[in-house]
Amino acid sequence: MIPERINGDWCGLSSRWKLDPTLAQRLTAMAARAPFPVQIISGYRSPEKQRQLKYEGRPAAPVDRSTHTSCPATGADVWPGIAVTRVVQAQLGEAGTIAGLRWGGGSPVDPQTGIPSDWNHFDMGPRSR
């Protein structure tokens, strides 16, 4: 899908990206809090797409644990509408955690910056099996 700027239409966001409605509401709250525009770049992924991303070396959980492969998805990837710096990453993370989202999907966190390696991923917590 083409990246989409997150605005107040959480219901449309939920439908278009196959997101859990609570996730869509929280992403909308995060985007409203962020000091820059925020776009969604990935919501639901098929198991095949998830495996492909893992094969390409992208940060991607196994299909049975990914919050992208549940339907509706309980995880999403976003992108800031400005140049990416550590400050921007931290601001995005803060906005997401305040909105009630888990930042980074459980990926390793840089001990010096506190920024997860999968910094643009937000979800509602680990997927139950």
C-alpha positions as MATLAB code, in Angstrom:
seq = 'MIPERINGDWCGLSSRWKLDPTLAQRLTAMAARAPFPVQIISGYRSPEKQRQLKYEGRPAAPVDRSTHTSCPATGADVWPGIAVTRVVQAQLGEAGTIAGLRWGGGSPVDPQTGIPSDWNHFDMGPRSR';
ca = [
       0.000    0.000    0.000;
       1.000    3.617   -0.429;
       1.996    5.363    2.817;
      -0.901    7.275    4.349;
      -0.726   10.255    6.661;
      -2.455    9.439    9.931;
      -5.206   11.912   10.749;
      -8.323   11.750   12.908;
     -10.026    9.044   10.808;
      -9.103    5.991   12.870;
     -12.050    3.992   11.522;
     -10.922    4.433    7.913;
      -7.334    3.705    8.934;
      -8.479    0.495   10.615;
     -10.389   -0.617    7.534;
      -7.789    0.276    4.880;
      -4.791   -1.221    6.701;
      -6.669   -4.167    8.330;
      -5.838   -2.903   11.830;
      -7.475   -3.719   15.125;
      -9.708   -0.694   15.870;
      -7.983   -0.075   19.221;
      -4.600    0.007   17.473;
      -5.968    2.467   14.902;
      -7.311    4.710   17.691;
      -3.974    4.644   19.505;
      -2.014    5.352   16.315;
      -4.304    8.325   15.701;
      -3.661    9.567   19.257;
       0.091    9.092   18.725;
       0.029   11.051   15.468;
      -1.922   13.888   17.117;
       0.717   14.099   19.874;
       3.802   13.898   17.604;
       5.355   17.282   16.685;
       5.485   16.257   12.999;
       3.252   14.417   10.523;
       3.188   10.622   10.897;
       2.443    8.154    8.094;
       1.473    4.510    8.332;
       3.596    2.368    6.021;
       2.579   -1.171    7.020;
      -0.344   -2.765    8.799;
      -1.566   -6.297    8.126;
       0.898   -8.537    6.262;
       0.270  -11.938    4.777;
       2.402  -14.747    6.163;
       4.225  -14.877    2.812;
       5.104  -11.165    2.988;
       6.301  -11.545    6.594;
       8.577  -14.448    5.607;
       9.908  -12.442    2.652;
      10.827   -9.473    4.879;
      12.606  -11.819    7.319;
      14.501  -13.415    4.400;
      15.573   -9.928    3.223;
      17.060   -9.241    6.662;
      14.435   -6.731    7.761;
      13.359   -6.737   11.418;
      10.477   -9.188   11.167;
       9.187  -11.575   13.814;
       8.305  -15.160   12.912;
       4.845  -15.431   11.356;
       3.301  -17.035   14.438;
       4.543  -14.199   16.689;
       4.207  -11.177   14.393;
       1.616   -8.575   15.326;
       1.376   -7.778   11.594;
       0.086  -11.236   10.615;
      -2.873  -11.435   12.980;
      -6.062  -10.280   11.306;
      -6.906   -7.649   12.190;
      -3.285   -6.634   12.773;
      -2.307   -5.521   16.260;
       0.963   -3.970   15.051;
       1.913   -1.342   12.486;
       4.954    0.436   11.098;
       4.963    4.210   10.781;
       7.277    6.849    9.350;
       7.801   10.463   10.423;
       7.085   13.143    7.843;
      10.484   14.787    8.432;
      14.146   13.768    8.309;
      14.862   10.894   10.682;
      17.210   11.684   13.552;
      17.585   10.136   16.996;
      15.575   13.052   18.401;
      12.752   12.363   15.933;
      12.862    8.642   16.747;
      12.672    9.427   20.476;
       9.782   11.877   19.978;
       7.876    9.283   17.964;
       8.504    6.648   20.629;
       7.357    8.969   23.390;
       4.174    9.867   21.508;
       3.439    6.178   20.926;
       4.042    5.041   24.474;
       1.912    7.882   25.862;
      -0.846    6.700   23.493;
      -0.638    3.235   25.070;
       1.450    1.450   22.439;
       4.493   -0.793   22.811;
       7.423    0.766   20.971;
       9.781   -1.416   18.953;
       7.898   -4.696   19.150;
      10.308   -6.181   21.664;
      13.360   -5.557   19.453;
      16.765   -4.904   21.056;
      17.141   -1.447   22.619;
      20.284    0.652   22.225;
      21.560    1.057   25.796;
      22.939    4.530   25.087;
      19.896    6.049   23.404;
      17.027    3.883   24.671;
      15.799    3.572   21.069;
      14.730    0.102   19.863;
      16.263   -1.237   16.642;
      12.757   -1.523   15.138;
      12.011    2.075   16.191;
       9.182    2.670   13.718;
       7.125   -0.341   14.846;
       4.264    0.074   17.327;
       1.893   -2.562   18.621;
      -0.479   -3.449   21.436;
       1.885   -5.922   23.069;
       3.113   -9.432   22.343;
       0.862  -11.614   20.249;
      -0.608  -14.543   22.142;
      -0.128  -17.834   20.381;
];
